[in-house]
mmCIF file of C-alpha atoms in Angstrom:
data_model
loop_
_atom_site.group_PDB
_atom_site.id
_atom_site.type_symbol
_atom_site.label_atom_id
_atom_site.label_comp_id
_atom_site.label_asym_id
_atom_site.label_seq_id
_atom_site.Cartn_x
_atom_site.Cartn_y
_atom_site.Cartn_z
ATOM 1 C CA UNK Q 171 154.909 -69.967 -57.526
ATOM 2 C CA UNK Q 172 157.538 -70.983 -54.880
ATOM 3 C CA UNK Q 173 157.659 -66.757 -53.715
ATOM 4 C CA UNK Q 174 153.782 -66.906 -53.426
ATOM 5 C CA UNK Q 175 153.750 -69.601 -50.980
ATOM 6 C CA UNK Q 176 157.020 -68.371 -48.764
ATOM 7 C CA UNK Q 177 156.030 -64.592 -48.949
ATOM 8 C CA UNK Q 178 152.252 -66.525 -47.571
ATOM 9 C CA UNK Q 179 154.128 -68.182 -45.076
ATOM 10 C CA UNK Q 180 155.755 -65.006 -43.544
ATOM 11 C CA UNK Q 181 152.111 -63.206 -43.616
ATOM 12 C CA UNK Q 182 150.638 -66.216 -41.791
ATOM 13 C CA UNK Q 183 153.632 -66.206 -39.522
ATOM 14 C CA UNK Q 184 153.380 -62.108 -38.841
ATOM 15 C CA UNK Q 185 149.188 -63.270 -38.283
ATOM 16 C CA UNK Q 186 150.098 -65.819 -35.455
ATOM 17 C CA UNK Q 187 153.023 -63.597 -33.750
ATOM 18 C CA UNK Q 188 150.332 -60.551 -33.611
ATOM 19 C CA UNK Q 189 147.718 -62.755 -32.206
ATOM 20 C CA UNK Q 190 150.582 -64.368 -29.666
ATOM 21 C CA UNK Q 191 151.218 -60.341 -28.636
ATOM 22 C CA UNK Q 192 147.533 -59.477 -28.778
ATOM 23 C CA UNK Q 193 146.319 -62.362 -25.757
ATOM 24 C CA UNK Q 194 149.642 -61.640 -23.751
ATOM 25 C CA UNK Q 195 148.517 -58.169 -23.920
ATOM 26 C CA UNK Q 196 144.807 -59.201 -22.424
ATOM 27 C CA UNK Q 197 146.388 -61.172 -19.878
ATOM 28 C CA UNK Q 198 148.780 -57.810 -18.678
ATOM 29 C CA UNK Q 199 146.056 -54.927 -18.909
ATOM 30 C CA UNK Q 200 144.820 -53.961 -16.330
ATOM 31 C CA UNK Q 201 141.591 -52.309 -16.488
ATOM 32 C CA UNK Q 202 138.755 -54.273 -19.189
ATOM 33 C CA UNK Q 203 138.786 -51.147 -21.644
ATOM 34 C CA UNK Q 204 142.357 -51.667 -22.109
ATOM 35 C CA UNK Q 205 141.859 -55.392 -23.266
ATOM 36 C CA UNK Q 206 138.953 -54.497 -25.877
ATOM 37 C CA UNK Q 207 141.638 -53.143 -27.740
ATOM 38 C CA UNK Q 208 143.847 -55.827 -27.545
ATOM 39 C CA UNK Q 209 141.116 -58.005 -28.852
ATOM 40 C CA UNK Q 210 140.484 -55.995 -32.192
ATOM 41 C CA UNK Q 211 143.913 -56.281 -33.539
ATOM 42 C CA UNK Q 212 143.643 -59.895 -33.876
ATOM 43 C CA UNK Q 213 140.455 -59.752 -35.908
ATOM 44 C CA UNK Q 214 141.396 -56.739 -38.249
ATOM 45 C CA UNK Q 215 145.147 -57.056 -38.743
ATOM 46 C CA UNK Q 216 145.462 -60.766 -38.388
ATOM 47 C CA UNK Q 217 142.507 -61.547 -40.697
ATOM 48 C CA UNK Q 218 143.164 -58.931 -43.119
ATOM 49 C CA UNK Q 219 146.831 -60.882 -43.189
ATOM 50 C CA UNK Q 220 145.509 -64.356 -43.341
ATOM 51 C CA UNK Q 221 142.942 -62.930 -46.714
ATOM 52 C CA UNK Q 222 146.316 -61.714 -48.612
ATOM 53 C CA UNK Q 223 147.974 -64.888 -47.437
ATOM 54 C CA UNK Q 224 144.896 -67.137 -48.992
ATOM 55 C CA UNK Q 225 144.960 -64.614 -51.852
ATOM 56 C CA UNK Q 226 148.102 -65.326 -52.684
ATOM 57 C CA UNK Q 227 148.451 -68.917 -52.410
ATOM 58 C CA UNK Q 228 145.375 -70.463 -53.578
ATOM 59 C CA UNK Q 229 144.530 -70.085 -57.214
ATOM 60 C CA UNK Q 230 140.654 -71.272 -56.468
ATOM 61 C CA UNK Q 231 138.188 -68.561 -55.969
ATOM 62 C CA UNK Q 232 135.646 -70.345 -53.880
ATOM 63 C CA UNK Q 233 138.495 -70.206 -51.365
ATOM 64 C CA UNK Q 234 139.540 -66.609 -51.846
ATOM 65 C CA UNK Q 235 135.440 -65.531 -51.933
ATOM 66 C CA UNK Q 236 134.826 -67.299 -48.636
ATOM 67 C CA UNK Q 237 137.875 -65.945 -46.612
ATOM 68 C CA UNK Q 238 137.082 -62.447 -47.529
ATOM 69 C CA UNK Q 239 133.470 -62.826 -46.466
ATOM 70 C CA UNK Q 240 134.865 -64.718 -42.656
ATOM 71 C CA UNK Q 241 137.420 -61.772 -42.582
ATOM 72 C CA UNK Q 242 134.562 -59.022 -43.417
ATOM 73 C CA UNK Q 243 132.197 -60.882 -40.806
ATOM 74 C CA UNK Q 244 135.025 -60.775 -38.290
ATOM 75 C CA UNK Q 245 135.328 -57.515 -38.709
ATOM 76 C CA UNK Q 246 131.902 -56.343 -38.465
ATOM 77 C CA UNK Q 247 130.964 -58.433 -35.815
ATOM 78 C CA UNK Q 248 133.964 -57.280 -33.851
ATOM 79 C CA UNK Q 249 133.203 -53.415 -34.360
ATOM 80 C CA UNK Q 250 129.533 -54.746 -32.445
ATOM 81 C CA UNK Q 251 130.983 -56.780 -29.727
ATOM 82 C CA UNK Q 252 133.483 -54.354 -29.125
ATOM 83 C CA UNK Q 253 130.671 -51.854 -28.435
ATOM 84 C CA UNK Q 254 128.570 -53.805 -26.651
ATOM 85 C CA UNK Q 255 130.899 -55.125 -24.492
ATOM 86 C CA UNK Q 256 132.024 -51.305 -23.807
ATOM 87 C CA UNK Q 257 128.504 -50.624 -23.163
ATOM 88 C CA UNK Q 258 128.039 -53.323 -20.571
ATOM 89 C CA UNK Q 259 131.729 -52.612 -18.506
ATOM 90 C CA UNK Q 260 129.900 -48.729 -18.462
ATOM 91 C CA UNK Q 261 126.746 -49.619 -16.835
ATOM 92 C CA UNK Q 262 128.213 -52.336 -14.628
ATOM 93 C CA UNK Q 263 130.739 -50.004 -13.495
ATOM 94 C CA UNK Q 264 128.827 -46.862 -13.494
ATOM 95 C CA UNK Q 265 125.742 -48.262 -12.481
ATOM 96 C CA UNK Q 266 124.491 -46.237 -15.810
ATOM 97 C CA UNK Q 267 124.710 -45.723 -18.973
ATOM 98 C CA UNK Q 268 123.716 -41.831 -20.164
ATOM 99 C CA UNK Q 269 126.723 -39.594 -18.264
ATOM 100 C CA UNK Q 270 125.858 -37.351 -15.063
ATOM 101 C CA UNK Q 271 127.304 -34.479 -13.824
ATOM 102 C CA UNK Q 272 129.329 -36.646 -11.426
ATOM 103 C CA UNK Q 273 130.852 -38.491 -14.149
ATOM 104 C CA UNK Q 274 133.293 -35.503 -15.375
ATOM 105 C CA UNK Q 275 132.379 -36.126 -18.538
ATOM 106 C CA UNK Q 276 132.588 -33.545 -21.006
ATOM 107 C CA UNK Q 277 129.216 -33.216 -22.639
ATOM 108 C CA UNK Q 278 128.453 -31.190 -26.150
ATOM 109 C CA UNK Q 279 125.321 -29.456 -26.082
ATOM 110 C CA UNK Q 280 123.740 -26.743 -28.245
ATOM 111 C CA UNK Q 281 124.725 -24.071 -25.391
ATOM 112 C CA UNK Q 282 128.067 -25.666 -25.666
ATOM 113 C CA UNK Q 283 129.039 -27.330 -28.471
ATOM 114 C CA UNK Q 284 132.759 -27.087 -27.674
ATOM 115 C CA UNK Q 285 131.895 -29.638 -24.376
ATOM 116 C CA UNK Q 286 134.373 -27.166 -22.567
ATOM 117 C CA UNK Q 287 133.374 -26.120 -19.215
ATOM 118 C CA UNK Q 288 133.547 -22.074 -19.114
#
């Protein structure tokens, strides 16, 4: 028993030191698409670490059921805020949301489904 609870340790450890790097990482990007990615790693690697950390120490299952549902939650909800908050930096920057010519955007179409200019 005394590996499960040290190798836990070192994967709660590794959970906190990636979420240390992840907000140090917010606070240097620059530009707000840059820190949506620094915000996912904490709730995908660092929960997925903290499950395997709970899964390993504590022989109850209630405990190991209900961190695998706040880890898939996380992760879910993250994939949505992530999005939306994309979504919102677009249209407050852009002033809209669907691309325009202006944009330089590719765009795939049935006349070019490459989204290559010719």
């Amino acid at each position: 028993m005394m590996h499960h609870t040290v190798i836990a340790s070192i994967l709660v450890s590794v959970s906190v030191a990636l979420a240390i790097v992840s907000s140090i990482g917010l606070g240097i990007a620059k530009e707000a698409f840059e820190r949506l990615h620094f915000s996912s790693a904490v709730t995908s690697f660092s929960a997925g670490l903290i499950v395997v950390a709970v899964w390993l120490d504590d022989p109850d299952w209630q405990s190991r059921l209900k961190v695998i549902l706040v880890a898939v939650i996380l992760f879910v909800m993250n994939s949505v805020l992530s999005h939306a908050t994309a979504r919102a930096i677009r249209i407050r920057e852009a002033k809209h949301l669907q691309p325009e010519p202006i944009d330089k955007i590719p765009l795939i179409t049935r006349e070019n489904p490459t989204g290559l200019s010719k």
